[in-house]
Short mmCIF file of C-alpha atoms and ligand atoms in Angstrom, two decimals:
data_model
loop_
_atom_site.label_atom_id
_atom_site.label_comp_id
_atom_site.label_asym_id
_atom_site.label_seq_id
_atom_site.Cartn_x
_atom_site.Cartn_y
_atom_site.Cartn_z
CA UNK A 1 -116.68 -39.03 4.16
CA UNK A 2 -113.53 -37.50 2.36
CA UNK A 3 -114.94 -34.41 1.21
CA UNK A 4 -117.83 -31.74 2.26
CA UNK A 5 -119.29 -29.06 0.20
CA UNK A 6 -119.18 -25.54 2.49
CA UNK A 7 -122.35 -23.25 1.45
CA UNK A 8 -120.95 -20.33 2.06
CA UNK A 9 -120.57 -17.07 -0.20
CA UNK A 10 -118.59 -15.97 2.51
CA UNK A 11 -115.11 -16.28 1.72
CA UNK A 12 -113.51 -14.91 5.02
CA UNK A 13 -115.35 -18.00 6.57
CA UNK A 14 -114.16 -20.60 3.62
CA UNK A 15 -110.62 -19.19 4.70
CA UNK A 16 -111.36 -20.04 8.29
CA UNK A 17 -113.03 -23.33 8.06
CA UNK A 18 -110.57 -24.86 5.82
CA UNK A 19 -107.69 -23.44 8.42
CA UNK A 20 -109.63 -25.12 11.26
CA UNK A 21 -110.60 -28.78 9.78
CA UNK A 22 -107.21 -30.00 8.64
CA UNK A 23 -107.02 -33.38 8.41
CA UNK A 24 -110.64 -34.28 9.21
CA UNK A 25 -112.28 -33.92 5.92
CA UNK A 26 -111.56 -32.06 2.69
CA UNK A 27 -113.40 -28.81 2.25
CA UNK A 28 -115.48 -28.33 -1.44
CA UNK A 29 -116.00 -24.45 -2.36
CA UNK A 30 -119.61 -23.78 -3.67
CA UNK A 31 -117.83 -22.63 -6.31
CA UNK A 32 -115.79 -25.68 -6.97
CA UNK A 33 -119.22 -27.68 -7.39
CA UNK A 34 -120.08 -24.90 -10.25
CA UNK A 35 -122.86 -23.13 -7.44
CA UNK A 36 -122.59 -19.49 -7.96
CA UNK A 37 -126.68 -18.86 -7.11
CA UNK A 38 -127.47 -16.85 -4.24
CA UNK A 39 -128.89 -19.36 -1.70
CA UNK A 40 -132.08 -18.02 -0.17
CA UNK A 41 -131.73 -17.16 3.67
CA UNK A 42 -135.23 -16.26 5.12
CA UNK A 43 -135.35 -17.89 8.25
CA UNK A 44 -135.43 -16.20 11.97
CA UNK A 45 -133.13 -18.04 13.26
CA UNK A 46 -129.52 -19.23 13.23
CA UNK A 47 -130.70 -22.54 13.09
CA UNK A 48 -133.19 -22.33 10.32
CA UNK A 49 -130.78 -19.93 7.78
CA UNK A 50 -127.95 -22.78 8.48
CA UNK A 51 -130.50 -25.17 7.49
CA UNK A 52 -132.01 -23.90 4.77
CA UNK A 53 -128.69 -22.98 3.08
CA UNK A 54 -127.32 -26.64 3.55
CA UNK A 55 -130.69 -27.58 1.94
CA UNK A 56 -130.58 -25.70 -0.83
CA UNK A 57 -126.96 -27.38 -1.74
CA UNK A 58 -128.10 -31.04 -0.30
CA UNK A 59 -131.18 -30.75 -2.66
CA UNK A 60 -129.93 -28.97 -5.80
CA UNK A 61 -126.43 -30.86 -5.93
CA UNK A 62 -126.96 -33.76 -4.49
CA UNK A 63 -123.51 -33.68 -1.92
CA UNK A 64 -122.73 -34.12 1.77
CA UNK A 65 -122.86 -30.39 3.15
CA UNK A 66 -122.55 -27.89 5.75
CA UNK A 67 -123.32 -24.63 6.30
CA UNK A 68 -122.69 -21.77 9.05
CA UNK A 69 -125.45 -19.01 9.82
CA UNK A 70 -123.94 -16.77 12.41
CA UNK A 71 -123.40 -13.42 14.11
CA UNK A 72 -123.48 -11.02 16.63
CA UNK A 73 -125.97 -10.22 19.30
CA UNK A 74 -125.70 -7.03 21.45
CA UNK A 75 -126.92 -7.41 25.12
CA UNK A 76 -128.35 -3.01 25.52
CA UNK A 77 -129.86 -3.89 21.96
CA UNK A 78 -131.81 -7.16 23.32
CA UNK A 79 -129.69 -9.76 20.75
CA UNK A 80 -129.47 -6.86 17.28
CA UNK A 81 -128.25 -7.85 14.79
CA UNK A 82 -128.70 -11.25 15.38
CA UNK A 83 -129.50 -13.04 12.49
CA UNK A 84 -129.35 -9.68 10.61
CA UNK A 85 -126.29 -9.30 11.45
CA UNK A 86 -124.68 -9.36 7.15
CA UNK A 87 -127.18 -6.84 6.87
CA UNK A 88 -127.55 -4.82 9.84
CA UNK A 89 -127.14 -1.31 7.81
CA UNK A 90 -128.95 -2.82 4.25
CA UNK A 91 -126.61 -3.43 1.70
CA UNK A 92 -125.36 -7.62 2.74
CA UNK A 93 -122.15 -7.62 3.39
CA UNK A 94 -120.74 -3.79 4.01
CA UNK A 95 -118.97 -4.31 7.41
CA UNK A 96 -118.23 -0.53 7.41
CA UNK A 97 -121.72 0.53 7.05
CA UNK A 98 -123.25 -2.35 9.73
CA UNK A 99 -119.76 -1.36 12.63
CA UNK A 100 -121.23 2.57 12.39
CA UNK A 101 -124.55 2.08 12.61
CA UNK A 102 -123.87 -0.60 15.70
CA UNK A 103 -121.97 1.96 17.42
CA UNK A 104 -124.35 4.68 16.87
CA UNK A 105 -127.30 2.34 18.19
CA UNK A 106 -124.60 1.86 21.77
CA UNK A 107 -123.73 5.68 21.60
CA UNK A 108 -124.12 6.40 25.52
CA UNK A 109 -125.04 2.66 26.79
CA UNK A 110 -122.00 1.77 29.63
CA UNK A 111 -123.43 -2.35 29.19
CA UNK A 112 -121.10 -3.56 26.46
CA UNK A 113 -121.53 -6.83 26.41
CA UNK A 114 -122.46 -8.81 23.40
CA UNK A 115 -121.80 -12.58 22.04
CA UNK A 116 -121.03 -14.05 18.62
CA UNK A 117 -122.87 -17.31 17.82
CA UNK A 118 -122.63 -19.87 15.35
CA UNK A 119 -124.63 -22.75 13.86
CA UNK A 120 -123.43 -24.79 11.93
CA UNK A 121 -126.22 -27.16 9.64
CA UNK A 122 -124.92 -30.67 8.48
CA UNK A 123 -126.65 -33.26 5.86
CA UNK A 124 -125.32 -36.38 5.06
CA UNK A 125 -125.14 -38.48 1.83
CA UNK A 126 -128.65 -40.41 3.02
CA UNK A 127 -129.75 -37.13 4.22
CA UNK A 128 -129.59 -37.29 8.00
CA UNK A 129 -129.06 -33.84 9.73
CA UNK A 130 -126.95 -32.75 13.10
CA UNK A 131 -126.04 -29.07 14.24
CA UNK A 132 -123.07 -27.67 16.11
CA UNK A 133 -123.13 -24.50 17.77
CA UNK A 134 -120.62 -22.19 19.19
CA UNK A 135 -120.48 -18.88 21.28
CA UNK A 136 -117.99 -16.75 22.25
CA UNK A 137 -118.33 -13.67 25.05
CA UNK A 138 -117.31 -10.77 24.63
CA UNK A 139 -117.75 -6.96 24.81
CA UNK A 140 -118.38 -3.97 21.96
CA UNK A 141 -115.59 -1.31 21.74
CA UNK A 142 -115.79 2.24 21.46
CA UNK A 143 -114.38 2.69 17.58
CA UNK A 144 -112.94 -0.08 15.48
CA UNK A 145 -109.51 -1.18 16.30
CA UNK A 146 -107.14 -3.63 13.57
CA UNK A 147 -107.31 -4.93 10.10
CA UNK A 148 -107.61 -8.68 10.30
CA UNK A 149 -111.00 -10.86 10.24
CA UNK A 150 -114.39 -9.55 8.58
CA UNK A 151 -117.42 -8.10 9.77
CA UNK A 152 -117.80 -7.10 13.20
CA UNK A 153 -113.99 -8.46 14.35
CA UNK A 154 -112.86 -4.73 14.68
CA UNK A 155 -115.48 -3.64 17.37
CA UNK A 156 -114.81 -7.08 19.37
CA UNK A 157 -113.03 -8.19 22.06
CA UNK A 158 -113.56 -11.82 23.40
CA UNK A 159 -113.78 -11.94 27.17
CA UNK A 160 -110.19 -12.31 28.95
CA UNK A 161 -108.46 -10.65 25.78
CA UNK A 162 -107.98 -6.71 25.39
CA UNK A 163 -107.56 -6.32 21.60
CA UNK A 164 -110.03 -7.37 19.04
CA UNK A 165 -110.82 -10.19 16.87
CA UNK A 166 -108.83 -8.05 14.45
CA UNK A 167 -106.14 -7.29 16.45
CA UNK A 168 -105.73 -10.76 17.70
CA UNK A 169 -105.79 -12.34 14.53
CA UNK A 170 -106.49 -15.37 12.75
CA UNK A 171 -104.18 -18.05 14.92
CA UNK A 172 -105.72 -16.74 18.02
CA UNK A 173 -108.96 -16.14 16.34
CA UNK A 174 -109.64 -19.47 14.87
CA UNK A 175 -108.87 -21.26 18.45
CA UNK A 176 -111.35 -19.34 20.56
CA UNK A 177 -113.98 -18.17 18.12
CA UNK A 178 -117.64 -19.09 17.67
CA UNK A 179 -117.23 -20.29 14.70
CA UNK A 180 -114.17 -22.66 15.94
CA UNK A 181 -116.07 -23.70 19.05
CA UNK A 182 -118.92 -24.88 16.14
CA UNK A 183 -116.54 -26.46 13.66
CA UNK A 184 -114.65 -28.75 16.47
CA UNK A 185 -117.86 -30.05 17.40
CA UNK A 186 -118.68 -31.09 13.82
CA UNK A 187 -115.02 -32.16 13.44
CA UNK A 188 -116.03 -34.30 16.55
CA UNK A 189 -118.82 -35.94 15.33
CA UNK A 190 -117.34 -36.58 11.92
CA UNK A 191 -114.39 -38.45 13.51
CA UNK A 192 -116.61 -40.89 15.10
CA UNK A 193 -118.62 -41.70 11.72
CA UNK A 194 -118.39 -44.89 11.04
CA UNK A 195 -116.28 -45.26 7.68
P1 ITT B 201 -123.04 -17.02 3.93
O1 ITT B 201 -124.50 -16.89 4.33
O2 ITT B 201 -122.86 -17.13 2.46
O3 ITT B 201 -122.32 -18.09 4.69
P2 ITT B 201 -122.84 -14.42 5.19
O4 ITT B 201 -121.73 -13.45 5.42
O5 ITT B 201 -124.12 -13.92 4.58
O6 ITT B 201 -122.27 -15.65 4.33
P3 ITT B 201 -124.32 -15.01 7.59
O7 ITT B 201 -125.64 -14.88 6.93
O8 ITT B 201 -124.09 -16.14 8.57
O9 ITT B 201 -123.14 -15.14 6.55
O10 ITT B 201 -124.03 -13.61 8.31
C1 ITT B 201 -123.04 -13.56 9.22
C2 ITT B 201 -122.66 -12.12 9.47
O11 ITT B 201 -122.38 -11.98 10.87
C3 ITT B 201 -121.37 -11.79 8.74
O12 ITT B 201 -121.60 -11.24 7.47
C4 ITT B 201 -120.71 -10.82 9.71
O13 ITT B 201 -121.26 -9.53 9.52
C5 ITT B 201 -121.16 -11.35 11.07
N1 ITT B 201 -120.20 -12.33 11.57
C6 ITT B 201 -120.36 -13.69 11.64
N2 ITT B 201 -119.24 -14.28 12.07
C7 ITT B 201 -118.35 -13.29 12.27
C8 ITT B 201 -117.01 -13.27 12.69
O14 ITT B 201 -116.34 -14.38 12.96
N3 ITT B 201 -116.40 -12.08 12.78
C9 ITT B 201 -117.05 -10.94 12.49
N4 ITT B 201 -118.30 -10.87 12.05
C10 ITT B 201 -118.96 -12.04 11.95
#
C-alpha cells in the first residue's frame, strides 16, 4: 500500500504523522480526498472514536485509512479528560480554555502524574482492521511552560525529561511521544504487508 488517507481534522497531528512515517507509506490529507465533513466521534473510548472515525472515511470514500483518537488522562482526576480530552472546557479544540480548567481541577493535589495515550484505528482496502497504541508517562506542571506542540504539550513533561512537550519540541517530541510509540507500531505492521 503506497498511500493512506489520515482522518484527522487535526492538523498539528497531520504535521506529526507525516514527520514520523517517512518512507513507509505516503500520507493522504482528508482534505486532499475532498472530505471536509465533521466525522462523528461518540464513542467512550479511545478505541471506539479511532474506529469510528476510520469508518466513517473507509465507508464514505472507499480508501485504505487510519485514524488516531487520543489524549490525556490525569491520575488525582481518575483518567479526566480522557477521551474528552479536545473538549475538556466545551468549545473542541481551545487548548487555552481545556490547560486552565485542568489546572484548576489539580489546584492543591501534590500527585501529578498523568499519561497521554494513543490509538491508532487501521482498515485496509478489503476492509480488515488492526490497532496500535501508545503511552507516554509523565507528570502535570504547575502553569504552562513553551510554545511548540498543541493541546496539553505546555502543562507536560514526559517522565525522565524536565521541560515540556513544548519546550522539548517536535524532534524530541515525535521520538518519545504517544502518538510516535502508536505510529511505529503501525509503521511495523505495514512493513511486513505482503506487497
Ligand atoms: P481528530 O479527531 O480530527 O483527529 P482531535 O483534536 O479532535 O482531532 P482527538 O479527538 O483524538 O483529536 O482529541 C485529542 C485531544 O487530546 C487533542 O485535541 C488534545 O487536546 C489532546 N492531545 C492528544 N494528543 C496530544 C498531544 O500529542 N499533545 C497535546 N495534547 C494532545
Amino acid at each position: 500500500m503506497e498511500k493512506l488517507v489520515f482522518a484527522t481534522n487535526n492538523r498539528h497531528k497531520l504535521e506529526e504523522v507525516s514527520a514520523m512515517t517517512g518512507g513507509t507509506v505516503k500520507i493522504v490529507s482528508l482534505a486532499e480526498i475532498g472530505c471536509h465533513d465533521d466525522i462523528p466521534e461518540t464513542a467512550d473510548t479511545f478505541q471506539g472514536n479511532a474506529l469510528q472515525k476510520a469508518a466513517y472515511v473507509y465507508e464514505h470514500f472507499g480508501l485504505p485509512c487510519f485514524a488516531d483518537d487520543s489524549g490525556l488522562e490525569v491520575d488525582c482526576l481518575e483518567g479526566i479528560p480522557g477521551v474528552l480530552s479536545a473538549r475538556y472546557a466545551g468549545e473542541h479544540g481551545n487548548s487555552e480554555a481545556n490547560i486552565a480548567k485542568l489546572l484548576d481541577a489539580m489546584k492543591g493535589s501534590e500527585n501529578r502524574k498523568a499519561d497521554f495515550k494513543t490509538v491508532v484505528a487501521l482498515i485496509l482496502p478489503d476492509g480488515k482492521t488492526e490497532f496500535f497504541e501508545g503511552r507516554v508517562d509523565g507528570v502535570i506542571t504547575m502553569e504552562k511552560r513553551g510554545e511548540g506542540g498543541f493541546g496539553y504539550d505546555p502543562i507536560f513533561i514526559p517522565d525522565g525529561y524536565d521541560k515540556t512537550f513544548a519546550e522539548l519540541g517536535e524532534n524530541i517530541k515525535n521520538k518519545i511521544s504517544h502518538r510516535a510509540k502508536a505510529i511505529a507500531a503501525l509503521c511495523e505492521y505495514l512493513k511486513r504487508l505482503p506487497k
